[in-house]
mmCIF file of C-alpha atoms and ligand atoms in Angstrom:
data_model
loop_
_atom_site.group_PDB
_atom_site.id
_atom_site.type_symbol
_atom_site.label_atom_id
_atom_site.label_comp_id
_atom_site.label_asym_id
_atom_site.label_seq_id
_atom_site.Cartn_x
_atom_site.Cartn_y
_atom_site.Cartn_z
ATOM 1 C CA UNK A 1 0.000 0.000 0.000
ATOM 2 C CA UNK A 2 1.388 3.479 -1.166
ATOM 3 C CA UNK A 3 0.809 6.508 0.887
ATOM 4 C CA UNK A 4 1.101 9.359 -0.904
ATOM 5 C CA UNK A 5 1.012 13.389 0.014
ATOM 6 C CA UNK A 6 1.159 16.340 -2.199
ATOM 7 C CA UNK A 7 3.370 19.324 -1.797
ATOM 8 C CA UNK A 8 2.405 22.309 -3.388
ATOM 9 C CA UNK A 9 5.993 24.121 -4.365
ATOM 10 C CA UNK A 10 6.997 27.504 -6.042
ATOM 11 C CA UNK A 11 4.071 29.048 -7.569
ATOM 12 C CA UNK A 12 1.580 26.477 -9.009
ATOM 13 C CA UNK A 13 3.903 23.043 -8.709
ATOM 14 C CA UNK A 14 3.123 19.464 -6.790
ATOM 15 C CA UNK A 15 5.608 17.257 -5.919
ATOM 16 C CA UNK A 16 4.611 13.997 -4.654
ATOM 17 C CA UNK A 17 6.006 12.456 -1.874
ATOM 18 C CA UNK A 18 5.178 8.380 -1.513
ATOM 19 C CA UNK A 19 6.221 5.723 0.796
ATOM 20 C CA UNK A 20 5.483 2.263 0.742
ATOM 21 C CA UNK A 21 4.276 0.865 3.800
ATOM 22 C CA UNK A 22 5.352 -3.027 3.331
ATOM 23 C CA UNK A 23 9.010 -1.942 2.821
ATOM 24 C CA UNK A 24 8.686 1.509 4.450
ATOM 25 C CA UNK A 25 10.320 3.306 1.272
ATOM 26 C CA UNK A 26 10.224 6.599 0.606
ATOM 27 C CA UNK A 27 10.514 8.052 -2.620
ATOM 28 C CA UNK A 28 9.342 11.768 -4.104
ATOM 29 C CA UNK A 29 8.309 12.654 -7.664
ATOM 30 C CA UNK A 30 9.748 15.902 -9.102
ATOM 31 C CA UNK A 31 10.687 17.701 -6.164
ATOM 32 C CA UNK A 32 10.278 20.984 -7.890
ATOM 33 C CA UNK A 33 12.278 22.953 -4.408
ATOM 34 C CA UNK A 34 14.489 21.816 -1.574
ATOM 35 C CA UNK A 35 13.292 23.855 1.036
ATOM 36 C CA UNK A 36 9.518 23.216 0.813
ATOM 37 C CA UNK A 37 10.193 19.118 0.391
ATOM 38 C CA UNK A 38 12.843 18.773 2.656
ATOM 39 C CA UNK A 39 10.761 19.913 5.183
ATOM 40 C CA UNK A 40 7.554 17.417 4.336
ATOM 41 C CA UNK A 41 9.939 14.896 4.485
ATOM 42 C CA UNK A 42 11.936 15.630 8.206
ATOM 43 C CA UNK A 43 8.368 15.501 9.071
ATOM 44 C CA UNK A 44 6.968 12.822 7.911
ATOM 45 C CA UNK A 45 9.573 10.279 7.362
ATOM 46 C CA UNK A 46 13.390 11.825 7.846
ATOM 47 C CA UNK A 47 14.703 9.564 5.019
ATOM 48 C CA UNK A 48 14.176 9.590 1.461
ATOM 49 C CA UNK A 49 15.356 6.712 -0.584
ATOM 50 C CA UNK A 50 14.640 7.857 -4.247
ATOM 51 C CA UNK A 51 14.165 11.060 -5.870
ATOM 52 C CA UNK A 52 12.258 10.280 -9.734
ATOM 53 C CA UNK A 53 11.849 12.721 -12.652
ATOM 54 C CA UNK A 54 8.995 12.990 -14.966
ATOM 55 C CA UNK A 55 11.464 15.523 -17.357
ATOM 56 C CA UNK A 56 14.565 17.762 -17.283
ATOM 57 C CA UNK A 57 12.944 21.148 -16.516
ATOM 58 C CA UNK A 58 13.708 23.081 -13.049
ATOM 59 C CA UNK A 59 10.532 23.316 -12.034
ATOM 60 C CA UNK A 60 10.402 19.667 -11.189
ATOM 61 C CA UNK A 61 14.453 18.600 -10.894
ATOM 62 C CA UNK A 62 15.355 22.062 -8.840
ATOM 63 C CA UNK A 63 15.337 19.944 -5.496
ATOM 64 C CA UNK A 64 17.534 17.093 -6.394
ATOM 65 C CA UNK A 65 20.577 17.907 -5.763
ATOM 66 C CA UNK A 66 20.313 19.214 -2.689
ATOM 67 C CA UNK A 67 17.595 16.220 -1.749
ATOM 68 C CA UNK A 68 20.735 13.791 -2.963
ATOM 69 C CA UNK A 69 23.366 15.244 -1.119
ATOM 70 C CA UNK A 70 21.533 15.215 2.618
ATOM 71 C CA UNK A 71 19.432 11.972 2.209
ATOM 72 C CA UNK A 72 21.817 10.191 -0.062
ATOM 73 C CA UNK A 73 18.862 9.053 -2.104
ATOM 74 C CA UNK A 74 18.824 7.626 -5.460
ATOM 75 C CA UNK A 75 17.931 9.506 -8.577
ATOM 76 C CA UNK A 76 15.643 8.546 -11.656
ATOM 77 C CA UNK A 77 15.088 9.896 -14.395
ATOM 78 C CA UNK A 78 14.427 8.664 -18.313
ATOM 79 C CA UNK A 79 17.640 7.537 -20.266
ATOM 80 C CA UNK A 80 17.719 10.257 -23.343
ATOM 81 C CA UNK A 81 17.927 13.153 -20.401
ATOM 82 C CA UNK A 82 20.719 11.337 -18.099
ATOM 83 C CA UNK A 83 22.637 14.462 -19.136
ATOM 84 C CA UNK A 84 20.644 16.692 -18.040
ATOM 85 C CA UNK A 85 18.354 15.555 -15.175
ATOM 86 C CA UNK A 86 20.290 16.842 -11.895
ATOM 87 C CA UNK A 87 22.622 13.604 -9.622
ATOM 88 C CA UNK A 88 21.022 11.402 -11.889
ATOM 89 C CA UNK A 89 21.721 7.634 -10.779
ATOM 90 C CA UNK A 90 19.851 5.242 -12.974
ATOM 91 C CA UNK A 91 18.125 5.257 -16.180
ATOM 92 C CA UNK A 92 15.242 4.248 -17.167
ATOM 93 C CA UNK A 93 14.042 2.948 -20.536
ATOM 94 C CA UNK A 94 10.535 2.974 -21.852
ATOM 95 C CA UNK A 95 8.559 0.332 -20.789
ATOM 96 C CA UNK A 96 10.785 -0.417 -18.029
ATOM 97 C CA UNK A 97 9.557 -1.779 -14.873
ATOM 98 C CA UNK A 98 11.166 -0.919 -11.360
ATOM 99 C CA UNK A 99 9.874 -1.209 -7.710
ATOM 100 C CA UNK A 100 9.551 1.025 -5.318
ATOM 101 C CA UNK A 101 9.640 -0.731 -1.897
ATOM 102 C CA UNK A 102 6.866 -3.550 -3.125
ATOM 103 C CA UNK A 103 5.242 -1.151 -5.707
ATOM 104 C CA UNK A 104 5.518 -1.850 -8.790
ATOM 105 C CA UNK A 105 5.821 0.989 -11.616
ATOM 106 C CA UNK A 106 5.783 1.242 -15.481
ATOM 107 C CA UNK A 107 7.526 4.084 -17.272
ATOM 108 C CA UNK A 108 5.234 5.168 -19.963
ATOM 109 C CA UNK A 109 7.584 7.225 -22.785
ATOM 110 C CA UNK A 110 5.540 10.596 -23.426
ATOM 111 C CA UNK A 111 7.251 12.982 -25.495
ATOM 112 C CA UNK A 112 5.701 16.251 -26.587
ATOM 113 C CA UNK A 113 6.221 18.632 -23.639
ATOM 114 C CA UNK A 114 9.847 17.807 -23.572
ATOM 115 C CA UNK A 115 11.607 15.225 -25.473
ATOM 116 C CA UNK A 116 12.523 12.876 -22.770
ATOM 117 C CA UNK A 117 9.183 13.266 -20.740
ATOM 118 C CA UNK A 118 7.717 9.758 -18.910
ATOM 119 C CA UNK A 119 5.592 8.602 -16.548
ATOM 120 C CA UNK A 120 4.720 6.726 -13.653
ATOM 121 C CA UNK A 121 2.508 3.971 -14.232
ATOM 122 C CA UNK A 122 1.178 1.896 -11.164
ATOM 123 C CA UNK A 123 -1.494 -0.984 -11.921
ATOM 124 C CA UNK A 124 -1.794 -2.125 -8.607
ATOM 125 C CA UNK A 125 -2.218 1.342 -7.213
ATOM 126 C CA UNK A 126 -4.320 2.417 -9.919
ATOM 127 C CA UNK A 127 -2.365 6.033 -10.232
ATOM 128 C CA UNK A 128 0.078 7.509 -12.649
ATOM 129 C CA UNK A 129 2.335 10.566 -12.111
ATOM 130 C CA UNK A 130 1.974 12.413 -15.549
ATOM 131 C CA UNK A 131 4.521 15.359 -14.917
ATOM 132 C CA UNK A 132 3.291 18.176 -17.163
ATOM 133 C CA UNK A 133 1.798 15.946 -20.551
ATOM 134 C CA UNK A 134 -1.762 15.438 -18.725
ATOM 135 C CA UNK A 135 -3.295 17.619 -16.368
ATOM 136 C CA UNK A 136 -6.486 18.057 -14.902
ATOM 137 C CA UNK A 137 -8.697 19.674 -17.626
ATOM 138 C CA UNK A 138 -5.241 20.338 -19.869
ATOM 139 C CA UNK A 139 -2.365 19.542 -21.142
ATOM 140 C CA UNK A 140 1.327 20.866 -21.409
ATOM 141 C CA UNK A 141 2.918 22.990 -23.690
ATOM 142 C CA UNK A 142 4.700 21.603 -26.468
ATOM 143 C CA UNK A 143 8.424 23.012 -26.332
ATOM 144 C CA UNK A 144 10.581 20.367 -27.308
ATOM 145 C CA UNK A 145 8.404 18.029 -29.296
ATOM 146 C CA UNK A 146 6.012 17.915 -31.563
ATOM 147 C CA UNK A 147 1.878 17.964 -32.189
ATOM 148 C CA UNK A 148 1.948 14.557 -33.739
ATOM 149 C CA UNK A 149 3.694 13.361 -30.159
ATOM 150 C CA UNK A 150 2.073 14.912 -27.650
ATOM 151 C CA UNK A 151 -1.043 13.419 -29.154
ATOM 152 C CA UNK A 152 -0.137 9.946 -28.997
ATOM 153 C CA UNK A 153 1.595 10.563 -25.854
ATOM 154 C CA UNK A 154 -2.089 11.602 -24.357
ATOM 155 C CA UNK A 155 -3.895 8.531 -25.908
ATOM 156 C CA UNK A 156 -1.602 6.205 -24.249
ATOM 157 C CA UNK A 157 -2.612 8.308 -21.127
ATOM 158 C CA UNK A 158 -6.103 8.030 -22.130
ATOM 159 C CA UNK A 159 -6.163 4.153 -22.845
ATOM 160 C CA UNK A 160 -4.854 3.684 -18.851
ATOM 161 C CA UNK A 161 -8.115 1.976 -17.078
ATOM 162 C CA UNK A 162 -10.706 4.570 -16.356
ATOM 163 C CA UNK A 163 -10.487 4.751 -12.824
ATOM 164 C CA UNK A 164 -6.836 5.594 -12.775
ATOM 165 C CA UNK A 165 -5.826 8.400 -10.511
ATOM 166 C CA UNK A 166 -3.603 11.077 -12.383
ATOM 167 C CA UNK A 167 -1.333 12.833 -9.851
ATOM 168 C CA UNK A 168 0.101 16.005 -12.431
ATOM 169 C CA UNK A 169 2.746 18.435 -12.218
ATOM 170 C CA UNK A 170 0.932 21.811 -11.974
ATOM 171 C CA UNK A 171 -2.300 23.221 -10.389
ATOM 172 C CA UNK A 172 -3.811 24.474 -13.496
ATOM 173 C CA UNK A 173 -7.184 23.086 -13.344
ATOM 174 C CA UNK A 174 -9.181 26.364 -13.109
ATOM 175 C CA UNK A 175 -7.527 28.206 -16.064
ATOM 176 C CA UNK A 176 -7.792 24.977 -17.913
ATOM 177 C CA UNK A 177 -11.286 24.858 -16.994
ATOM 178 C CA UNK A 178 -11.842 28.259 -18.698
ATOM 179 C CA UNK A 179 -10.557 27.043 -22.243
ATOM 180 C CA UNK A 180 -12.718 23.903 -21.922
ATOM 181 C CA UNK A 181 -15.723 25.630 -21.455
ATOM 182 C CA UNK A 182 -15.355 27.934 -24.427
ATOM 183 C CA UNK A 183 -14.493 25.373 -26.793
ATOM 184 C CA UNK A 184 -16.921 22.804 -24.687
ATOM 185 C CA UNK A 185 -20.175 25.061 -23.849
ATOM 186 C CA UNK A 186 -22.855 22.366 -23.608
ATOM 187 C CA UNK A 187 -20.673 19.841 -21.587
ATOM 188 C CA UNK A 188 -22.803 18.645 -18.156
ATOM 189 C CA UNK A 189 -19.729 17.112 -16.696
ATOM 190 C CA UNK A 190 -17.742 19.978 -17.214
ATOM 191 C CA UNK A 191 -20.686 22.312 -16.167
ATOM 192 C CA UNK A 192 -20.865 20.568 -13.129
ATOM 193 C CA UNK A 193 -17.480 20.212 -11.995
ATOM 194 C CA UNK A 194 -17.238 24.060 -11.938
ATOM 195 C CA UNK A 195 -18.639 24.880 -8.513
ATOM 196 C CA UNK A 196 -16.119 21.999 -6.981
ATOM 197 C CA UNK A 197 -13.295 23.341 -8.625
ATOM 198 C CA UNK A 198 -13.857 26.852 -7.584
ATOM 199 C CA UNK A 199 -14.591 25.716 -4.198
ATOM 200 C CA UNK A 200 -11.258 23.657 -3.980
ATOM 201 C CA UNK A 201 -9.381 26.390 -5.277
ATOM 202 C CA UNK A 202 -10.898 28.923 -2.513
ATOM 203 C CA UNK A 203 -10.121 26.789 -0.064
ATOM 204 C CA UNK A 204 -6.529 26.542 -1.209
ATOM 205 C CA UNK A 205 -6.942 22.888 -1.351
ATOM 206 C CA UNK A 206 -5.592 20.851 -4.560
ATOM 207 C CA UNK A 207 -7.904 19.539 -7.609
ATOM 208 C CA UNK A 208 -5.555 16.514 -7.848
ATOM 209 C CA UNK A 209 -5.947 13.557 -8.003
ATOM 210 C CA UNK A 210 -8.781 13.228 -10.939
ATOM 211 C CA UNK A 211 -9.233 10.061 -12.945
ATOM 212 C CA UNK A 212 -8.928 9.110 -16.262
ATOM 213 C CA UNK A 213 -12.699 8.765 -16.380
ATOM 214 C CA UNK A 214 -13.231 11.917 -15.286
ATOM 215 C CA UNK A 215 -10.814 13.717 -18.004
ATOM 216 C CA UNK A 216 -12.315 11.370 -20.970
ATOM 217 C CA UNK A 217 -15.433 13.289 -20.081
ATOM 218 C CA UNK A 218 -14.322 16.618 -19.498
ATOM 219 C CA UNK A 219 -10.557 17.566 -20.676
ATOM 220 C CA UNK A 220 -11.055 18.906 -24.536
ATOM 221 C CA UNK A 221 -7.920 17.958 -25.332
ATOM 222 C CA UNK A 222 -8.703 14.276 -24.788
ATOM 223 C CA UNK A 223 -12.390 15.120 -26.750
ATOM 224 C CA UNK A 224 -11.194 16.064 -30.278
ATOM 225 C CA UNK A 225 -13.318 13.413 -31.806
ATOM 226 C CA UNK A 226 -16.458 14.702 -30.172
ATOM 227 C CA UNK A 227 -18.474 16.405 -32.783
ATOM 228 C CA UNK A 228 -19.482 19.258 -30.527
ATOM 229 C CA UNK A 229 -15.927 20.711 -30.133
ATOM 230 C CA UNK A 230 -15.253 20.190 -34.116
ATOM 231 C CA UNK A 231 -18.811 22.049 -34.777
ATOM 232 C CA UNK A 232 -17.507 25.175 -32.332
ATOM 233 C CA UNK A 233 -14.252 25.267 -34.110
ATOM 234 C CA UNK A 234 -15.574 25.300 -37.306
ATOM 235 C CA UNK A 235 -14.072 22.358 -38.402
ATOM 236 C CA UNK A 236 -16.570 19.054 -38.767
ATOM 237 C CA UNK A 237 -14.775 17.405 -41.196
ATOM 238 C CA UNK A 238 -10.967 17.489 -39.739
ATOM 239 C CA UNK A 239 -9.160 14.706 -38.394
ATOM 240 C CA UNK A 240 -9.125 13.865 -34.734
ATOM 241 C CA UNK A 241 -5.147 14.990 -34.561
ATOM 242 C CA UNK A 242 -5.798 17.812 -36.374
ATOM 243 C CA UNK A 243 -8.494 19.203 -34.210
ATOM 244 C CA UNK A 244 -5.857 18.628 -31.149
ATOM 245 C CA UNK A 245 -2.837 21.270 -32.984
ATOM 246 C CA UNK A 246 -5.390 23.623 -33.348
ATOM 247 C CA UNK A 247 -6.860 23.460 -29.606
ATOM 248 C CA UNK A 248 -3.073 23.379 -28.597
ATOM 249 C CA UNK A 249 -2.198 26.518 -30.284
ATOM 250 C CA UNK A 250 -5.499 27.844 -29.088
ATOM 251 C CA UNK A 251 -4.574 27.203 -25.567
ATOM 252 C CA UNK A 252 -0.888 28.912 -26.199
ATOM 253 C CA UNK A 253 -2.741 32.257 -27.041
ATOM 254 C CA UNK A 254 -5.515 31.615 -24.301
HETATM 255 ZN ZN1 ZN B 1 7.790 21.186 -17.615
HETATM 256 FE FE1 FE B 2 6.411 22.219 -14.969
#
């Protein structure tokens, strides 16, 4: 059994700090600053054994270093960034399976934000860490990659079981909520999920965890086949991919 807390770091970032009870491991996913997580974890735990790395950029790597050098914990990140993900100690390939404590974990290869992005896959926990490819309601930018990958990289998201958990990188959920709606008028889910996201966000409590259910139903960019959102954008007849690049560059200017 994984317990697992979210830190909210910087401005808008979660890192994710897990430990498996069985084996009593501790591990954290992108700890985005030192100060903020090492303090969760002298808390909590006062031992981290591995530090893991959805992608390269500082806003999720900026604490591992410093994590490293006072917990002497391992560091994982995806193979094609070993040069550039911070104290890295082993790679990862793409389909690769590794434990933490007894919990299993998949990487999933999901280019598009970055070239070298993954994530976490657990079956048995039913929850994937999806760095900054899926969020709730949204998806990343596309800097290093392109349109074509980030697509496939959130169908493979998308074809997880439905009741998944996604734990993301970035509180976005009520800006991302915005888009959907204008693109998305006459979705109920959406419509409904508006007071509970306001609420949440009052309340300075997170919108994460959400499940893959949940976003099939309500996250536009994981809806470009629905006729509704081709109809708004003026384009019935375009291809399902198609109608993604154009929501992504909508969302750039949004
Ligand atoms: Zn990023
Ligand atoms: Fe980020």
């Amino acid at each position: 059994m994984l317990n697992i807390e979210i830190i909210p770091c910087l401005n808008d970032n979660y890192s994710y700090l897990i430990h498996d009870e069985s084996a009593n491991i501790v591990a954290i996913i992108d700890p985005a600053d030192f100060d903020t997580c090492e303090k969760r974890i002298i808390k909590k735990y006062n031992k981290l054994d591995y530090i893991l790395n959805t992608h390269h950029h500082l806003d999720h790597v900026g604490g591992n270093q410093k994590l490293k050098d006072k917990f002497k914990s391992k560091v994982l990140g995806f193979e094609l960034d070993k040069h550039r993900i911070p104290g890295i100690d082993i790679t990862l390939k793409e389909k690769q399976n590794f434990k933490i404590g007894n919990t299993f974990f998949e990487v999933i290869y999901i280019p598009g934000h970055t070239k070298g992005h993954i994530a976490f896959y657990s079956k048995d926990e039913k929850l994937v860490f999806s760095g900054d490819t899926l969020f709730s309601l949204g998806c990343g930018k596309i800097f290093e990659g392109t349109h074509e990958q980030m697509f496939k990289s959130l169908n493979k998201l998308k074809s997880l079981p439905s009741d998944t958990k996604i734990y993301c990188g970035h509180e976005y959920t009520k800006k991302n909520l915005e888009f959907c709606l204008k693109y998305d008028p006459n979705n109920e889910f959406l419509k409904r999920k508006i007071n509970w996201i306001e609420s949440k966000i009052k309340s300075n409590t997170p919108t994460i965890p959400v499940s893959i259910d949940e976003e099939k139903k309500t996250n536009i960019f994981l809806r470009c086949n629905e006729p509704a959102i081709k109809i708004a954008l003026g384009l019935d007849s375009t291809s399902e991919q198609e109608i993604f690049s154009k929501l992504r560059d909508l969302k750039d200017s949004f």
